[in-house]
Coordinates of C-alpha atoms and ligand atoms in Angstrom, one line a residue:
M238 CA -34.0 107.8 24.0
A239 CA -34.6 104.8 20.7
M240 CA -35.8 101.5 22.4
R241 CA -35.9 99.1 19.2
K242 CA -36.8 95.5 18.9
K243 CA -35.1 93.6 16.7
S244 CA -37.4 91.6 14.1
K245 CA -37.0 87.6 14.4
A246 CA -38.2 86.7 11.4
K247 CA -38.5 87.9 8.7
S248 CA -42.3 87.7 6.8
K249 CA -42.0 86.0 3.2
P250 CA -43.5 86.8 0.0
K251 CA -46.4 85.0 -0.5
S252 CA -48.0 83.2 -3.5
K253 CA -50.4 84.2 -5.9
A254 CA -52.0 80.9 -4.4
A255 CA -51.0 81.7 -0.9
S256 CA -53.3 85.4 -1.0
K257 CA -55.7 84.7 -3.4
K258 CA -57.4 81.5 -0.5
V259 CA -56.7 84.6 2.2
V260 CA -59.2 86.3 -0.5
K261 CA -61.7 83.9 -0.8
L262 CA -61.9 82.9 3.5
K263 CA -61.7 86.6 4.4
S264 CA -64.7 86.8 2.3
K265 CA -66.5 84.1 4.1
K266 CA -69.4 85.0 5.2
P267 CA -70.6 84.6 9.0
A268 CA -73.2 81.9 9.6
A269 CA -76.1 83.9 10.0
K270 CA -77.9 81.6 13.2
P271 CA -76.7 81.6 16.2
A272 CA -74.0 78.9 17.4
K273 CA -74.3 75.7 19.6
S274 CA -72.7 78.1 22.3
G275 CA -75.9 80.9 22.0
L276 CA -72.9 83.7 20.9
P277 CA -74.6 85.8 18.5
P278 CA -72.5 85.2 15.1
P279 CA -69.5 86.7 14.6
S280 CA -69.8 90.5 14.0
R281 CA -69.2 91.9 10.3
K282 CA -68.0 95.0 11.6
P283 CA -64.2 96.3 11.4
F284 CA -61.6 94.8 14.6
G285 CA -62.4 98.3 17.2
Q286 CA -65.8 99.1 15.7
A287 CA -67.6 97.0 17.5
G288 CA -68.4 99.4 20.2
K289 CA -66.2 98.0 24.1
A290 CA -65.3 95.1 25.7
L291 CA -67.7 96.8 28.8
D292 CA -70.5 98.2 26.8
G293 CA -73.9 99.3 28.4
I294 CA -72.3 97.8 31.8
K295 CA -73.1 100.7 34.3
I296 CA -70.8 101.2 37.8
L297 CA -72.3 103.4 40.8
D298 CA -68.4 104.4 41.9
F299 CA -68.4 105.5 45.3
T300 CA -64.2 105.6 45.4
H301 CA -62.4 107.5 46.8
V302 CA -58.3 108.2 46.6
Q303 CA -56.2 105.7 44.7
S304 CA -57.0 101.4 44.8
G305 CA -61.0 101.7 44.0
P306 CA -60.0 104.7 41.6
T307 CA -58.1 103.0 39.8
C308 CA -60.1 100.1 39.7
T309 CA -63.3 102.0 38.3
Q310 CA -61.2 103.5 35.8
L311 CA -60.0 100.8 33.9
L312 CA -63.6 99.0 33.9
A313 CA -64.5 102.5 32.3
Y314 CA -61.1 102.3 29.8
M315 CA -62.5 99.0 28.8
G316 CA -66.2 100.7 28.4
A317 CA -68.0 100.4 31.0
D318 CA -70.4 104.0 31.7
V319 CA -68.8 105.1 35.4
I320 CA -70.8 107.5 37.3
K321 CA -69.0 108.8 40.2
V322 CA -70.5 109.7 43.3
E323 CA -69.1 112.3 45.5
R324 CA -69.7 114.2 48.7
P325 CA -71.1 118.1 47.5
G326 CA -68.9 120.9 48.4
G327 CA -65.3 119.1 48.3
G328 CA -66.1 115.3 46.7
D329 CA -63.0 113.0 46.2
I330 CA -60.9 113.8 48.9
T331 CA -57.7 114.0 46.0
R332 CA -59.3 116.7 43.6
S333 CA -57.6 119.0 46.5
Q334 CA -54.5 116.9 47.5
L335 CA -50.7 117.7 46.8
R336 CA -52.3 120.3 44.7
D337 CA -50.3 122.1 41.8
V338 CA -52.0 124.4 39.7
K339 CA -54.2 126.6 41.8
G340 CA -58.2 125.8 42.0
A341 CA -57.7 123.3 39.9
D342 CA -58.2 119.8 40.2
S343 CA -54.5 117.9 41.2
L344 CA -53.1 114.9 38.9
Y345 CA -53.2 112.5 41.7
F346 CA -57.4 113.1 40.8
T347 CA -56.9 114.0 37.3
M348 CA -54.9 111.1 36.6
L349 CA -57.2 108.5 38.3
N350 CA -61.0 109.4 37.8
G351 CA -60.3 109.4 33.8
N352 CA -63.7 108.7 31.7
K353 CA -65.7 108.6 34.0
R354 CA -69.1 111.0 35.3
S355 CA -69.8 112.5 37.6
I356 CA -72.2 113.3 40.2
T357 CA -72.8 115.0 43.7
I358 CA -74.9 113.1 46.3
D359 CA -75.2 113.4 50.1
S360 CA -75.5 109.7 51.2
K361 CA -76.8 110.9 54.1
H362 CA -79.0 112.9 53.2
P363 CA -82.9 111.4 53.3
K364 CA -83.5 113.1 49.4
G365 CA -79.6 111.3 48.3
K366 CA -81.1 107.9 49.4
E367 CA -83.9 108.3 47.6
I368 CA -81.2 109.3 44.1
L369 CA -78.9 106.6 45.5
E370 CA -81.8 104.4 45.7
R371 CA -82.7 104.4 42.1
L372 CA -79.0 104.1 41.4
I373 CA -78.6 101.0 42.5
R374 CA -81.7 99.9 40.5
H375 CA -79.9 101.5 37.1
C376 CA -76.5 99.9 37.7
D377 CA -74.3 96.7 37.1
V378 CA -71.7 97.1 39.7
L379 CA -71.3 99.3 43.4
V380 CA -68.1 99.7 43.6
E381 CA -66.7 101.2 46.7
N382 CA -63.8 101.3 48.8
F383 CA -64.5 103.5 52.1
A384 CA -63.7 102.5 55.5
P385 CA -65.1 99.2 56.8
G386 CA -68.5 99.6 58.0
A387 CA -68.6 103.3 57.0
L388 CA -71.4 101.9 53.9
D389 CA -73.5 99.8 56.0
R390 CA -73.3 102.8 58.7
M391 CA -75.3 105.1 55.1
G392 CA -77.5 102.3 55.3
L393 CA -76.0 100.9 52.2
T394 CA -75.9 97.1 53.0
W395 CA -75.5 94.0 50.7
E396 CA -78.9 92.6 52.3
Y397 CA -80.7 95.9 51.2
V398 CA -78.2 96.9 47.6
H399 CA -79.5 92.8 46.5
K400 CA -82.9 93.1 48.0
T401 CA -83.0 96.3 45.9
N402 CA -81.3 94.9 42.6
P403 CA -80.6 91.7 42.8
R404 CA -78.2 92.1 39.8
M405 CA -75.5 94.2 41.5
I406 CA -72.3 93.2 42.5
V407 CA -70.9 95.0 45.0
A408 CA -67.2 94.9 45.1
S409 CA -65.1 96.4 48.0
V410 CA -61.3 96.9 49.0
K411 CA -60.5 96.5 52.2
G412 CA -57.0 97.0 54.1
F413 CA -57.9 93.4 55.6
G414 CA -60.0 90.4 55.3
P415 CA -61.7 89.4 57.9
G416 CA -59.5 88.9 61.2
P417 CA -57.8 90.6 64.0
Y418 CA -57.1 93.5 61.7
E419 CA -60.6 94.1 60.0
D420 CA -61.5 96.8 61.5
C421 CA -58.2 98.8 60.8
K422 CA -58.0 101.8 57.4
V423 CA -55.4 101.2 55.4
Y424 CA -53.3 103.2 53.2
E425 CA -51.2 101.6 50.5
N426 CA -47.7 101.6 53.0
V427 CA -49.5 100.3 55.9
A428 CA -50.4 97.1 52.2
Q429 CA -47.9 97.2 51.2
C430 CA -45.8 96.0 54.8
A431 CA -48.3 94.2 55.0
G432 CA -48.6 92.1 52.2
G433 CA -44.7 90.8 52.4
A434 CA -43.0 93.6 50.2
A435 CA -41.8 95.6 52.2
S436 CA -40.0 92.9 54.6
T437 CA -38.1 92.0 51.2
T438 CA -36.9 94.8 49.7
G439 CA -33.7 97.0 49.8
F440 CA -31.1 96.0 50.8
R441 CA -29.5 93.0 53.6
E442 CA -27.8 95.6 55.9
G443 CA -30.8 98.4 55.4
P444 CA -33.9 98.3 56.6
P445 CA -37.4 97.7 54.8
L446 CA -38.4 99.2 52.1
V447 CA -41.3 100.1 51.3
T448 CA -41.7 100.4 46.2
G449 CA -42.5 103.3 44.0
A450 CA -45.0 101.1 42.5
Q451 CA -48.2 101.5 44.0
I452 CA -48.8 97.4 44.1
G453 CA -51.1 98.5 47.6
D454 CA -53.3 100.7 46.0
S455 CA -53.4 100.7 42.0
G456 CA -52.0 95.7 42.4
T457 CA -55.6 95.4 44.3
G458 CA -58.0 98.1 42.2
L459 CA -56.8 95.7 39.3
H460 CA -57.2 92.5 41.2
L461 CA -60.6 94.1 42.6
A462 CA -61.1 95.0 38.3
W463 CA -60.6 91.3 37.5
G464 CA -63.1 90.0 40.3
I465 CA -65.4 92.5 39.0
V466 CA -65.7 91.3 34.9
C467 CA -65.3 87.4 36.8
A468 CA -68.6 88.5 38.7
L469 CA -70.0 89.4 34.9
Y470 CA -69.7 86.9 33.7
Q471 CA -70.9 84.6 36.3
R472 CA -73.4 86.4 36.7
I473 CA -74.6 85.6 33.0
R474 CA -75.0 82.5 34.3
T475 CA -77.2 82.8 37.7
G476 CA -78.7 85.6 36.4
R477 CA -77.5 87.1 40.5
G478 CA -75.0 89.2 41.7
Q479 CA -72.3 88.6 44.5
R480 CA -69.9 90.3 46.7
V481 CA -66.9 90.6 45.3
L482 CA -63.7 91.1 48.5
C483 CA -60.5 93.0 48.0
A484 CA -58.4 93.2 50.7
M485 CA -54.9 95.2 49.6
Q486 CA -53.3 92.8 51.9
D487 CA -54.1 90.1 49.6
G488 CA -53.0 91.9 47.0
V489 CA -49.4 92.7 47.3
L490 CA -49.1 89.0 48.9
N491 CA -50.6 87.9 45.8
L492 CA -47.3 90.2 43.9
A493 CA -45.2 88.7 46.4
R494 CA -45.9 85.1 45.8
V495 CA -42.0 84.6 44.4
K496 CA -41.4 85.7 47.9
L497 CA -43.8 83.5 49.5
R498 CA -42.1 80.2 47.3
D499 CA -38.7 81.4 49.4
Q500 CA -40.1 80.9 52.7
Q501 CA -41.1 77.2 52.1
R502 CA -37.2 76.5 49.9
L503 CA -35.3 78.2 53.0
A504 CA -36.9 75.0 54.8
H505 CA -34.4 72.9 52.5
G506 CA -31.4 74.7 52.6
P507 CA -29.6 78.2 51.2
L508 CA -31.6 80.4 48.5
T509 CA -28.0 80.2 46.2
E510 CA -29.2 81.9 43.9
Y511 CA -28.9 85.5 46.6
S512 CA -26.0 86.9 46.5
Q513 CA -25.6 86.7 50.3
Y514 CA -25.0 83.0 49.4
G515 CA -22.2 83.2 47.7
E516 CA -20.8 85.8 49.9
G517 CA -21.2 83.2 52.6
V518 CA -23.9 85.2 54.9
P519 CA -25.9 82.2 56.8
F520 CA -29.6 82.6 56.2
G521 CA -31.6 83.1 59.3
K522 CA -35.2 81.8 60.0
A523 CA -37.2 84.4 57.2
V524 CA -36.8 85.4 54.0
P525 CA -33.9 88.2 53.9
R526 CA -33.8 91.6 51.4
A527 CA -32.3 90.5 48.6
G528 CA -31.2 93.9 46.7
N529 CA -31.3 93.9 44.0
D530 CA -30.9 90.2 42.8
S531 CA -33.7 88.4 40.9
G532 CA -36.5 86.8 41.7
G533 CA -36.5 84.5 39.8
G534 CA -33.6 81.4 38.1
Q535 CA -31.2 83.6 36.6
P536 CA -28.8 86.1 38.2
G537 CA -29.4 89.9 37.6
W538 CA -28.0 92.5 39.3
I539 CA -28.0 96.5 39.0
L540 CA -24.9 98.2 36.9
K541 CA -24.0 100.8 36.9
C542 CA -23.6 102.6 32.7
K543 CA -21.8 105.5 31.9
G544 CA -22.4 109.1 33.5
W545 CA -23.4 107.1 37.0
E546 CA -21.6 110.2 38.6
D547 CA -24.1 112.9 37.5
D548 CA -27.5 110.7 36.4
P549 CA -29.2 109.0 38.7
D550 CA -30.3 106.8 36.7
A551 CA -27.5 106.0 34.3
Y552 CA -27.6 102.4 35.2
I553 CA -29.1 98.7 33.6
Y554 CA -30.2 95.7 35.1
F555 CA -28.2 93.4 34.0
I556 CA -29.3 89.5 33.2
T557 CA -26.7 86.9 33.5
Q558 CA -29.5 84.4 31.5
A559 CA -27.3 80.6 31.1
P560 CA -28.8 79.9 27.2
V561 CA -26.7 83.4 26.1
W562 CA -23.2 83.1 28.9
G563 CA -20.8 82.4 26.0
P564 CA -22.4 85.9 23.9
I565 CA -22.0 87.8 27.8
C566 CA -18.7 86.4 27.6
D567 CA -18.1 88.1 24.4
L568 CA -18.9 91.4 24.7
I569 CA -17.8 92.3 28.3
G570 CA -14.2 90.8 26.9
K571 CA -13.9 88.2 29.0
P572 CA -13.7 84.9 26.2
E573 CA -12.3 82.7 28.1
W574 CA -14.9 82.6 30.7
K575 CA -16.8 80.5 29.0
T576 CA -14.5 77.3 29.2
D577 CA -13.4 78.0 32.8
P578 CA -14.4 75.7 34.9
D579 CA -14.8 78.0 37.4
Y580 CA -17.0 80.9 35.4
A581 CA -18.5 78.2 32.6
T582 CA -22.0 76.5 34.2
P583 CA -24.4 78.8 36.3
P584 CA -24.0 76.5 39.7
A585 CA -20.0 77.0 39.3
R586 CA -21.4 80.6 38.6
L587 CA -23.8 81.1 41.7
P588 CA -20.1 81.4 44.9
R589 CA -18.7 84.2 42.2
L590 CA -21.8 86.4 41.0
K591 CA -20.5 89.9 43.2
A592 CA -17.0 89.1 41.2
I593 CA -19.0 88.7 38.0
F594 CA -20.9 91.5 38.2
S595 CA -19.0 93.8 38.8
T596 CA -16.2 92.8 35.7
I597 CA -19.5 93.1 33.3
E598 CA -20.0 96.5 34.8
Q599 CA -16.5 97.7 34.2
W600 CA -17.9 97.1 30.5
T601 CA -21.6 98.3 31.7
M602 CA -19.2 102.0 32.6
T603 CA -17.6 102.2 29.3
Q604 CA -21.1 102.7 27.7
T605 CA -25.0 104.7 27.9
K606 CA -28.0 102.0 28.9
F607 CA -28.7 102.7 25.8
E608 CA -25.7 101.2 24.7
V609 CA -25.3 97.9 26.4
M610 CA -29.5 97.3 26.0
E611 CA -28.8 97.1 22.0
K612 CA -25.7 95.1 22.1
C613 CA -27.0 92.5 24.8
N614 CA -30.2 92.8 22.7
A615 CA -28.7 92.1 19.4
V616 CA -27.4 89.1 20.6
D617 CA -30.2 88.3 23.6
I618 CA -28.8 88.8 26.3
P619 CA -32.0 90.3 28.6
V620 CA -30.7 93.6 30.2
G621 CA -33.1 96.5 31.4
P622 CA -32.8 100.5 31.7
I623 CA -33.7 102.3 34.4
L624 CA -35.3 105.0 32.6
S625 CA -36.3 107.7 34.7
M626 CA -40.1 109.3 35.6
K627 CA -38.8 112.0 32.4
E628 CA -37.7 109.7 29.7
I629 CA -40.7 107.7 29.7
A630 CA -43.3 110.9 29.9
E631 CA -40.5 111.8 26.6
E632 CA -40.8 108.8 25.2
Q633 CA -43.1 108.7 21.3
S634 CA -43.2 104.7 21.4
L635 CA -45.1 105.3 24.4
R636 CA -47.6 107.6 23.4
A637 CA -47.5 106.0 20.2
T638 CA -49.3 103.1 21.4
G639 CA -51.2 105.3 24.0
T640 CA -49.8 103.5 27.3
V641 CA -49.0 107.7 28.1
V642 CA -52.0 109.8 27.3
E643 CA -52.3 113.9 26.7
V644 CA -55.2 115.1 27.2
D645 CA -56.6 118.6 27.9
H646 CA -59.1 120.0 30.8
P647 CA -61.0 123.1 31.2
T648 CA -58.5 124.5 34.6
R649 CA -55.6 122.6 34.7
G650 CA -55.0 122.7 31.4
K651 CA -53.1 119.7 29.1
Y652 CA -51.8 117.0 31.4
L653 CA -50.1 113.7 30.6
T654 CA -51.8 110.2 32.0
V655 CA -51.7 106.4 32.1
G656 CA -54.0 105.1 29.0
N657 CA -55.1 101.9 29.1
P658 CA -52.3 99.3 29.7
V659 CA -54.1 96.4 28.4
K660 CA -54.5 96.5 24.6
M661 CA -57.1 94.3 22.5
S662 CA -58.1 93.9 18.8
D663 CA -61.5 94.8 19.0
S664 CA -62.2 97.0 22.1
I665 CA -60.3 100.6 21.2
T666 CA -58.9 103.2 24.6
E667 CA -60.0 106.9 23.9
V668 CA -58.7 108.4 27.0
T669 CA -61.2 111.0 28.0
R670 CA -60.2 113.5 30.9
S671 CA -61.9 113.6 34.3
P672 CA -64.9 115.3 35.7
L673 CA -65.1 118.7 37.6
L674 CA -67.1 118.0 40.4
G675 CA -70.5 117.3 40.1
E676 CA -70.5 118.4 36.0
H677 CA -72.9 116.0 35.7
T678 CA -74.7 115.7 38.3
E679 CA -77.8 117.3 36.6
E680 CA -77.3 114.6 33.2
I681 CA -77.5 111.9 35.4
L682 CA -80.3 112.7 38.0
G683 CA -82.7 113.7 34.1
K684 CA -81.1 111.5 31.5
V685 CA -80.1 108.7 33.6
L686 CA -82.2 108.0 36.2
G687 CA -85.5 110.3 34.9
Y688 CA -86.6 112.9 37.5
S689 CA -87.7 116.2 35.7
S690 CA -86.9 119.3 35.1
K691 CA -89.3 120.2 38.8
D692 CA -87.6 117.5 40.3
I693 CA -84.3 118.5 39.9
V694 CA -85.2 121.8 41.3
A695 CA -87.2 120.5 44.3
I696 CA -83.4 118.2 44.4
K697 CA -81.1 120.5 44.7
E698 CA -83.1 122.6 47.9
S699 CA -83.9 120.2 49.4
G700 CA -79.3 120.5 50.1
A701 CA -78.8 116.8 49.2
I702 CA -76.8 117.1 46.0
T703 CA -76.2 120.9 47.1
P704 CA -72.5 121.8 49.7
P705 CA -73.8 122.8 53.2
A706 CA -74.6 126.6 53.4
K707 CA -71.5 127.7 55.6
P708 CA -72.8 129.2 58.8
E709 CA -72.6 132.9 58.6
K710 CA -70.2 135.0 60.1
A711 CA -71.1 136.4 63.5
E712 CA -71.7 139.7 63.1
A713 CA -68.4 142.2 65.0
A714 CA -69.6 143.3 68.1
Ligands
CAO94 N1 -72.1 111.4 51.6 C1 -72.5 111.7 52.7 N2 -71.1 110.7 53.6 C2 -70.0 110.5 52.7 C3 -69.4 110.7 51.7 C4 -71.2 111.4 50.3 N3 -71.2 111.5 49.3 N4 -69.0 109.8 50.8 C5 -68.2 109.5 52.1 N5 -69.0 109.5 53.0 C6 -68.2 109.7 54.8 C7 -68.4 108.3 54.5 O1 -70.2 108.1 54.6 C8 -67.7 108.4 56.1 O2 -68.2 108.5 57.3 P1 -68.7 107.7 58.7 O3 -67.6 107.8 59.7 O4 -69.7 108.9 59.6 O5 -69.8 106.5 58.6 C9 -66.8 109.6 56.0 O6 -67.6 110.0 54.4 C10 -65.1 109.0 55.5 O7 -65.1 107.6 54.5 P2 -63.8 107.4 55.6 O8 -63.7 106.6 56.6 O9 -63.7 105.8 54.5 O10 -62.5 107.8 54.4 P3 -61.2 108.5 55.8 O11 -60.4 109.4 55.0 O12 -61.6 108.6 57.1 O13 -60.2 107.3 55.3 C11 -59.3 105.7 54.3 C12 -59.5 107.1 53.9 C13 -58.7 104.9 52.7 C14 -58.5 105.2 54.7 C15 -60.2 104.4 54.0 O14 -61.0 104.6 53.6 C16 -60.2 103.0 54.3 O15 -59.6 102.2 55.3 N6 -60.8 102.5 53.0 C17 -60.3 101.0 52.8 C18 -59.3 100.8 52.3 C19 -58.4 101.7 50.4 O16 -59.5 101.7 49.5 N7 -57.4 102.2 50.9 C20 -56.5 102.5 50.0 C21 -56.6 104.3 49.9 S1 -56.0 104.5 48.4 O17 -54.7 105.0 49.2

């Protein structure tokens, strides 16, 4: 597969004088004194060699499953030292969920816990509580996504944490914010349904649909990471931590906000860009499912491409953006539509979208999705090939940018993961494998929390970091 972006403008060769000027500017020394802003003088190190964005930030990671681990993995990608606390014995439940390699941590776990360290602690054991207290004093942020009340039941109330370390930020994912559902346990699809995504996804004639993108879990983890970074920034000014809460329902609604927009527009008349308008189907009281209609002002639809009979992903998303209507007409062999009053303007086209897309499809079916991509992009028509996960896994440009990364793991071997989707010029992400359960327990107890070797032996004997002994089997009679 080849998806090359055409370059819009060729760079002009620089004149000698201009390049001399650049050299002069580059060699100018940064100001020696701190600026009035209080910021240090600009680093003289080359970009990418001045550490990472969150270097020095220590995260006490009490997360499990997907939403919380997404958040802490993003923070780890940015350079934070993430110490994942897991229950001795099994650890994060996803280590053994959807297992594909016998005895090895699952991809579910490994793809969400890269760049972290793992320590096993029984948080309900008295010695475990003592270790946690040291960790709370040591870290900047505690991140958790337990069921409502679980953290309090461990004794780690906000009041206790704030008293122990007033600078600590306590960040939580919960299913719902305060209100009638606040005590509910929530998984991905519950959030997609409660946040308005499912009722607005799918086809009008069919049931609500959930999406493959994990907007409830990973989406909320992403929101939480943003909240944490903001809280860290505010702490520079206030000196104190705060609680950060992301409810999954809120996170999904934030991503589905255009549908709340449409809900309000409904009060003023039909939603003319929904194909149901062109089909003469009346609107009800709530925003309907819109199939593959575009969520914006430029109509779009998914169209078949060459090979669709055998390949379930031989489709393309085609957007009839108004400014490129002329090139679309030329490309699909309908130049007369450029001047035909039934087709020439966006309002004239709205009631005819179904027929228009079906005509465009007659053309796309003669081309592969990549040929459509190439021909349309050459004349600025926005289109999107439907890429299968196989194609994405094999796409070399995604490997080159570090968006898809191959890492090696001692028990499962090589696996692919998604690297940092945010690229920064002065904070370069290096993706490392997920830790084995408790891999760093002794390292953290000794080097981070200052326990002596003798202490560590005693801690081990106490049972606070080791799985409970299995009850001895009763002897056969
Ligand atoms: N040592 C001792 N106990 C530990 C421990 C440790 N290191 N880590 C966890 N536990 C205990 C907790 O204290 C809790 O015990 P109590 O219920 O007795 O207080 C217990 O493990 C289970 O925690 P949980 O209720 O969070 O886990 P669950 O599997 O029953 O529920 C989930 C999972 C995700 C539904 C729930 O955690 C939840 O609703 N979280 C908030 C929303 C969320 O993040 N959902 C997304 C999940 S990703 O799809």
